[in-house]
Amino acid sequence: MQMKGAIQIIEWQDLDLKKFYSLGVFMTLTTRVTVYPASVIRTRLQVQKGKALYSGTFDAFFKIMRAEGVSGLYRGFMVNTLTLISGQAYITTYELVRNYVSRYSQSNTVKSVVAGGSASLVAQTITVPIDVVSQHMMMQGPHGEHMARFKARPRPMLNGSKRRITFGQSRDITVQIFAADGFRGFYRGYVASLLTYIPNSALWWPFYHCYAEQLSLLAPSGCPHLLLQAVAGPMAAATASTITNPMDVVRARVQVEGRTSVIETFKQLMAEEGARGLTKGLSARIIYSTPTSLLIVVGYETLKRLSLRADLVENRHW
């Protein structure tokens, strides 16, 4: 019997999938439009050497606005919208794996950890090539100059001279990455991404459910569950982001600078900037992840309510 006030979780078998997917694409796109500028700022902070360009999150925001305008905060956005595919893959994998694990364990923590990690594995396999291209576009200055070193082998031109790697539009970036490193160039940082996002996802879901349940015990009777979940989401995001930020810094450098070794990148970061280097972009990441989580939680939980099978609507209390 469910405890009074306990958060009710809508499971995969409770959903009308046609509504779920059609509304899900709109929700995901709206979320990305809202939080993308923070992703641009986070990437630039993580990749810069020391404080060569920006002294912090707000300094980066104002300098980008002055030098590049609003468009500077949306560099690479059109390419990044392709991650809508990975977003749907993430949701589907999470719900299916959670449903499968429930056959063997009723522990919400176990289901959340396994499903969250599995969903991230699938999503990152799709997302990494898109991220590699969009992150290079994020690093473009107002005149198209690249704001970080991209170490790649230059391709000989027909006259025998060497062509310097420069970055323009998404097509130029795609062609030059392939020319320099082949198909594997699009999976630069794949291992680093998995080491960042699988733990992040595996941590976020159990923290989210834990915080939501604890808040439900503290909240007055009749408090809307969606409000409690809206608070729990950002709390879980801040927790997971803080724990996994060091790996996220390494991931960004591997992908943007064209490095091949996670370990060597980590060693160089520590040698150049010490332990403080592992906290780079943390405030921007929290600023990015907490409203993202708020929007995702409100959007996702609302989406699930709207997608609830008709025969279950009258049986659920929120």
Short mmCIF file of N, CA, C and O in Angstrom, two decimals, residues 162-236:
data_model
loop_
_atom_site.label_atom_id
_atom_site.label_comp_id
_atom_site.label_asym_id
_atom_site.label_seq_id
_atom_site.Cartn_x
_atom_site.Cartn_y
_atom_site.Cartn_z
N LYS A 162 50.92 22.74 -46.94
CA LYS A 162 50.10 22.30 -45.82
C LYS A 162 48.96 23.27 -45.59
O LYS A 162 49.14 24.48 -45.62
N ARG A 163 47.77 22.72 -45.33
CA ARG A 163 46.60 23.55 -45.06
C ARG A 163 46.42 23.68 -43.56
O ARG A 163 46.33 22.69 -42.85
N ARG A 164 46.31 24.89 -43.09
CA ARG A 164 46.10 25.11 -41.67
C ARG A 164 44.63 24.84 -41.32
O ARG A 164 43.73 25.24 -42.04
N ILE A 165 44.44 24.16 -40.20
CA ILE A 165 43.07 23.86 -39.78
C ILE A 165 42.41 25.13 -39.25
O ILE A 165 42.86 25.73 -38.30
N THR A 166 41.35 25.55 -39.91
CA THR A 166 40.55 26.66 -39.43
C THR A 166 39.10 26.22 -39.42
O THR A 166 38.75 25.25 -40.08
N PHE A 167 38.27 26.92 -38.70
CA PHE A 167 36.89 26.50 -38.56
C PHE A 167 35.93 27.59 -39.00
O PHE A 167 36.03 28.73 -38.58
N GLY A 168 35.01 27.23 -39.85
CA GLY A 168 33.99 28.16 -40.31
C GLY A 168 32.63 27.62 -39.94
O GLY A 168 32.32 27.42 -38.79
N GLN A 169 31.80 27.38 -40.93
CA GLN A 169 30.47 26.86 -40.69
C GLN A 169 30.54 25.37 -40.37
O GLN A 169 31.58 24.73 -40.48
N SER A 170 29.39 24.81 -40.00
CA SER A 170 29.35 23.42 -39.56
C SER A 170 29.87 22.46 -40.63
O SER A 170 30.54 21.48 -40.32
N ARG A 171 29.57 22.76 -41.90
CA ARG A 171 30.06 21.88 -42.96
C ARG A 171 31.57 21.91 -43.03
O ARG A 171 32.21 20.86 -43.19
N ASP A 172 32.16 23.12 -42.90
CA ASP A 172 33.61 23.24 -42.93
C ASP A 172 34.24 22.46 -41.78
O ASP A 172 35.26 21.76 -41.96
N ILE A 173 33.65 22.59 -40.60
CA ILE A 173 34.17 21.90 -39.43
C ILE A 173 34.10 20.39 -39.64
O ILE A 173 35.07 19.66 -39.38
N THR A 174 32.97 19.91 -40.12
CA THR A 174 32.79 18.48 -40.34
C THR A 174 33.81 17.93 -41.32
O THR A 174 34.45 16.90 -41.08
N VAL A 175 33.98 18.64 -42.45
CA VAL A 175 34.93 18.21 -43.48
C VAL A 175 36.35 18.19 -42.94
O VAL A 175 37.12 17.25 -43.18
N GLN A 176 36.72 19.22 -42.17
CA GLN A 176 38.10 19.32 -41.70
C GLN A 176 38.41 18.32 -40.59
O GLN A 176 39.53 17.80 -40.53
N ILE A 177 37.44 18.03 -39.74
CA ILE A 177 37.66 17.01 -38.72
C ILE A 177 37.86 15.66 -39.40
O ILE A 177 38.76 14.88 -39.04
N PHE A 178 37.05 15.36 -40.41
CA PHE A 178 37.17 14.08 -41.11
C PHE A 178 38.48 14.01 -41.87
O PHE A 178 39.16 12.95 -41.89
N ALA A 179 38.90 15.12 -42.50
CA ALA A 179 40.16 15.15 -43.24
C ALA A 179 41.35 14.93 -42.32
O ALA A 179 42.34 14.29 -42.68
N ALA A 180 41.26 15.49 -41.11
CA ALA A 180 42.38 15.41 -40.17
C ALA A 180 42.47 14.04 -39.49
O ALA A 180 43.56 13.50 -39.32
N ASP A 181 41.34 13.50 -39.09
CA ASP A 181 41.36 12.29 -38.26
C ASP A 181 40.42 11.18 -38.70
O ASP A 181 40.29 10.17 -38.00
N GLY A 182 39.72 11.37 -39.81
CA GLY A 182 38.79 10.34 -40.25
C GLY A 182 37.56 10.26 -39.36
O GLY A 182 37.29 11.16 -38.57
N PHE A 183 36.85 9.17 -39.47
CA PHE A 183 35.60 9.00 -38.72
C PHE A 183 35.84 9.05 -37.21
O PHE A 183 35.00 9.54 -36.46
N ARG A 184 37.00 8.55 -36.77
CA ARG A 184 37.26 8.53 -35.33
C ARG A 184 37.36 9.93 -34.74
O ARG A 184 37.20 10.12 -33.54
N GLY A 185 37.62 10.92 -35.60
CA GLY A 185 37.69 12.30 -35.12
C GLY A 185 36.38 12.77 -34.52
O GLY A 185 36.37 13.65 -33.65
N PHE A 186 35.27 12.19 -34.97
CA PHE A 186 33.97 12.57 -34.44
C PHE A 186 33.66 11.91 -33.11
O PHE A 186 32.65 12.23 -32.47
N TYR A 187 34.53 10.97 -32.72
CA TYR A 187 34.35 10.33 -31.42
C TYR A 187 35.47 10.68 -30.45
O TYR A 187 35.74 9.94 -29.52
N ARG A 188 36.13 11.83 -30.73
CA ARG A 188 37.07 12.35 -29.76
C ARG A 188 36.35 12.57 -28.43
O ARG A 188 35.29 13.19 -28.39
N GLY A 189 36.92 12.07 -27.38
CA GLY A 189 36.31 12.29 -26.08
C GLY A 189 35.14 11.37 -25.77
O GLY A 189 34.42 11.59 -24.80
N TYR A 190 34.94 10.32 -26.59
CA TYR A 190 33.82 9.41 -26.35
C TYR A 190 33.94 8.74 -24.99
O TYR A 190 32.98 8.72 -24.21
N VAL A 191 35.15 8.24 -24.69
CA VAL A 191 35.37 7.59 -23.39
C VAL A 191 35.19 8.61 -22.27
O VAL A 191 34.55 8.32 -21.25
N ALA A 192 35.73 9.81 -22.48
CA ALA A 192 35.59 10.86 -21.46
C ALA A 192 34.12 11.23 -21.27
O ALA A 192 33.69 11.49 -20.14
N SER A 193 33.35 11.25 -22.35
CA SER A 193 31.93 11.55 -22.23
C SER A 193 31.20 10.48 -21.45
O SER A 193 30.35 10.78 -20.60
N LEU A 194 31.54 9.22 -21.72
CA LEU A 194 30.91 8.12 -20.98
C LEU A 194 31.27 8.20 -19.50
O LEU A 194 30.41 7.99 -18.63
N LEU A 195 32.54 8.54 -19.22
CA LEU A 195 33.00 8.63 -17.83
C LEU A 195 32.38 9.83 -17.11
O LEU A 195 32.36 9.88 -15.88
N THR A 196 31.89 10.80 -17.89
CA THR A 196 31.23 11.97 -17.31
C THR A 196 29.73 11.76 -17.16
O THR A 196 29.16 11.92 -16.08
N TYR A 197 29.10 11.39 -18.26
CA TYR A 197 27.63 11.41 -18.30
C TYR A 197 26.96 10.16 -17.77
O TYR A 197 25.82 10.24 -17.28
N ILE A 198 27.62 9.01 -17.84
CA ILE A 198 27.01 7.81 -17.24
C ILE A 198 26.92 7.98 -15.72
O ILE A 198 25.84 7.78 -15.15
N PRO A 199 28.02 8.35 -15.04
CA PRO A 199 27.89 8.60 -13.59
C PRO A 199 26.92 9.74 -13.29
O PRO A 199 26.16 9.67 -12.31
N ASN A 200 26.95 10.81 -14.11
CA ASN A 200 26.06 11.94 -13.87
C ASN A 200 24.59 11.51 -13.93
O ASN A 200 23.78 11.86 -13.06
N SER A 201 24.26 10.75 -14.95
CA SER A 201 22.89 10.28 -15.10
C SER A 201 22.52 9.26 -14.03
O SER A 201 21.42 9.29 -13.47
N ALA A 202 23.48 8.35 -13.74
CA ALA A 202 23.23 7.33 -12.72
C ALA A 202 23.07 7.94 -11.33
O ALA A 202 22.40 7.37 -10.47
N LEU A 203 23.69 9.11 -11.11
CA LEU A 203 23.55 9.81 -9.82
C LEU A 203 22.30 10.67 -9.78
O LEU A 203 21.62 10.75 -8.75
N TRP A 204 22.00 11.33 -10.91
CA TRP A 204 20.89 12.29 -10.92
C TRP A 204 19.55 11.63 -10.57
O TRP A 204 18.80 12.13 -9.72
N TRP A 205 19.24 10.52 -11.19
CA TRP A 205 17.93 9.90 -10.99
C TRP A 205 17.69 9.45 -9.55
O TRP A 205 16.64 9.78 -8.97
N PRO A 206 18.61 8.71 -8.93
CA PRO A 206 18.34 8.33 -7.53
C PRO A 206 18.31 9.52 -6.58
O PRO A 206 17.51 9.56 -5.63
N PHE A 207 19.18 10.53 -6.82
CA PHE A 207 19.13 11.75 -5.99
C PHE A 207 17.79 12.46 -6.18
O PHE A 207 17.19 12.96 -5.22
N TYR A 208 17.33 12.51 -7.41
CA TYR A 208 16.05 13.16 -7.71
C TYR A 208 14.91 12.49 -6.97
O TYR A 208 14.11 13.16 -6.28
N HIS A 209 14.82 11.18 -7.06
CA HIS A 209 13.74 10.46 -6.39
C HIS A 209 13.88 10.55 -4.86
O HIS A 209 12.89 10.68 -4.14
N CYS A 210 15.12 10.50 -4.38
CA CYS A 210 15.36 10.60 -2.94
C CYS A 210 14.94 11.97 -2.40
O CYS A 210 14.22 12.06 -1.39
N TYR A 211 15.39 13.04 -3.08
CA TYR A 211 15.02 14.38 -2.64
C TYR A 211 13.51 14.58 -2.71
O TYR A 211 12.92 15.21 -1.82
N ALA A 212 12.88 14.08 -3.77
CA ALA A 212 11.44 14.24 -3.93
C ALA A 212 10.69 13.54 -2.79
O ALA A 212 9.73 14.10 -2.23
N GLU A 213 11.13 12.34 -2.43
CA GLU A 213 10.48 11.60 -1.34
C GLU A 213 10.68 12.31 0.00
O GLU A 213 9.75 12.39 0.81
N GLN A 214 11.88 12.81 0.24
CA GLN A 214 12.14 13.51 1.49
C GLN A 214 11.33 14.79 1.58
O GLN A 214 10.79 15.15 2.64
N LEU A 215 11.22 15.50 0.47
CA LEU A 215 10.42 16.72 0.47
C LEU A 215 8.94 16.41 0.69
O LEU A 215 8.23 17.19 1.34
N SER A 216 8.48 15.27 0.18
CA SER A 216 7.07 14.90 0.37
C SER A 216 6.76 14.63 1.84
O SER A 216 5.63 14.84 2.29
N LEU A 217 7.77 14.18 2.59
CA LEU A 217 7.57 13.93 4.02
C LEU A 217 7.52 15.23 4.81
O LEU A 217 6.86 15.32 5.85
N LEU A 218 8.24 16.26 4.30
CA LEU A 218 8.32 17.54 4.99
C LEU A 218 7.20 18.49 4.58
O LEU A 218 6.85 19.41 5.34
N ALA A 219 6.66 18.29 3.39
CA ALA A 219 5.67 19.21 2.85
C ALA A 219 4.32 19.06 3.54
O ALA A 219 3.98 17.98 4.02
N PRO A 220 3.55 20.14 3.61
CA PRO A 220 2.21 20.05 4.20
C PRO A 220 1.29 19.18 3.34
O PRO A 220 1.51 19.03 2.14
N SER A 221 0.29 18.63 3.95
CA SER A 221 -0.67 17.79 3.24
C SER A 221 -1.34 18.57 2.12
O SER A 221 -1.70 19.73 2.27
N GLY A 222 -1.45 17.92 0.97
CA GLY A 222 -2.10 18.57 -0.17
C GLY A 222 -1.15 19.33 -1.06
O GLY A 222 -1.56 19.89 -2.08
N CYS A 223 0.14 19.38 -0.71
CA CYS A 223 1.13 20.07 -1.55
C CYS A 223 1.26 19.33 -2.89
O CYS A 223 1.45 18.11 -2.90
N PRO A 224 1.16 20.02 -4.01
CA PRO A 224 1.25 19.36 -5.32
C PRO A 224 2.56 18.61 -5.49
O PRO A 224 3.63 19.15 -5.20
N HIS A 225 2.48 17.38 -5.95
CA HIS A 225 3.69 16.58 -6.16
C HIS A 225 4.61 17.22 -7.19
O HIS A 225 5.84 17.12 -7.08
N LEU A 226 4.03 17.85 -8.21
CA LEU A 226 4.85 18.46 -9.26
C LEU A 226 5.74 19.56 -8.69
O LEU A 226 6.88 19.73 -9.12
N LEU A 227 5.26 20.29 -7.70
CA LEU A 227 6.06 21.33 -7.06
C LEU A 227 7.24 20.71 -6.32
O LEU A 227 8.37 21.22 -6.40
N LEU A 228 7.01 19.62 -5.63
CA LEU A 228 8.09 18.93 -4.91
C LEU A 228 9.12 18.39 -5.89
O LEU A 228 10.33 18.48 -5.65
N GLN A 229 8.66 17.84 -7.00
CA GLN A 229 9.57 17.31 -8.01
C GLN A 229 10.36 18.43 -8.68
O GLN A 229 11.54 18.25 -9.01
N ALA A 230 9.72 19.59 -8.84
CA ALA A 230 10.39 20.74 -9.44
C ALA A 230 11.53 21.24 -8.56
O ALA A 230 12.53 21.77 -9.06
N VAL A 231 11.40 21.09 -7.27
CA VAL A 231 12.48 21.47 -6.34
C VAL A 231 13.55 20.38 -6.30
O VAL A 231 14.75 20.66 -6.26
N ALA A 232 13.13 19.13 -6.32
CA ALA A 232 14.06 18.01 -6.23
C ALA A 232 14.98 17.92 -7.43
O ALA A 232 16.16 17.56 -7.31
N GLY A 233 14.47 18.26 -8.62
CA GLY A 233 15.28 18.16 -9.84
C GLY A 233 16.54 19.01 -9.80
O GLY A 233 17.65 18.50 -10.00
N PRO A 234 16.44 20.33 -9.55
CA PRO A 234 17.64 21.16 -9.46
C PRO A 234 18.58 20.74 -8.32
O PRO A 234 19.80 20.84 -8.47
N MET A 235 18.02 20.28 -7.21
CA MET A 235 18.87 19.80 -6.12
C MET A 235 19.70 18.60 -6.57
O MET A 235 20.91 18.51 -6.28
N ALA A 236 19.07 17.69 -7.28
CA ALA A 236 19.79 16.52 -7.79
C ALA A 236 20.83 16.92 -8.83
O ALA A 236 21.94 16.37 -8.87
#
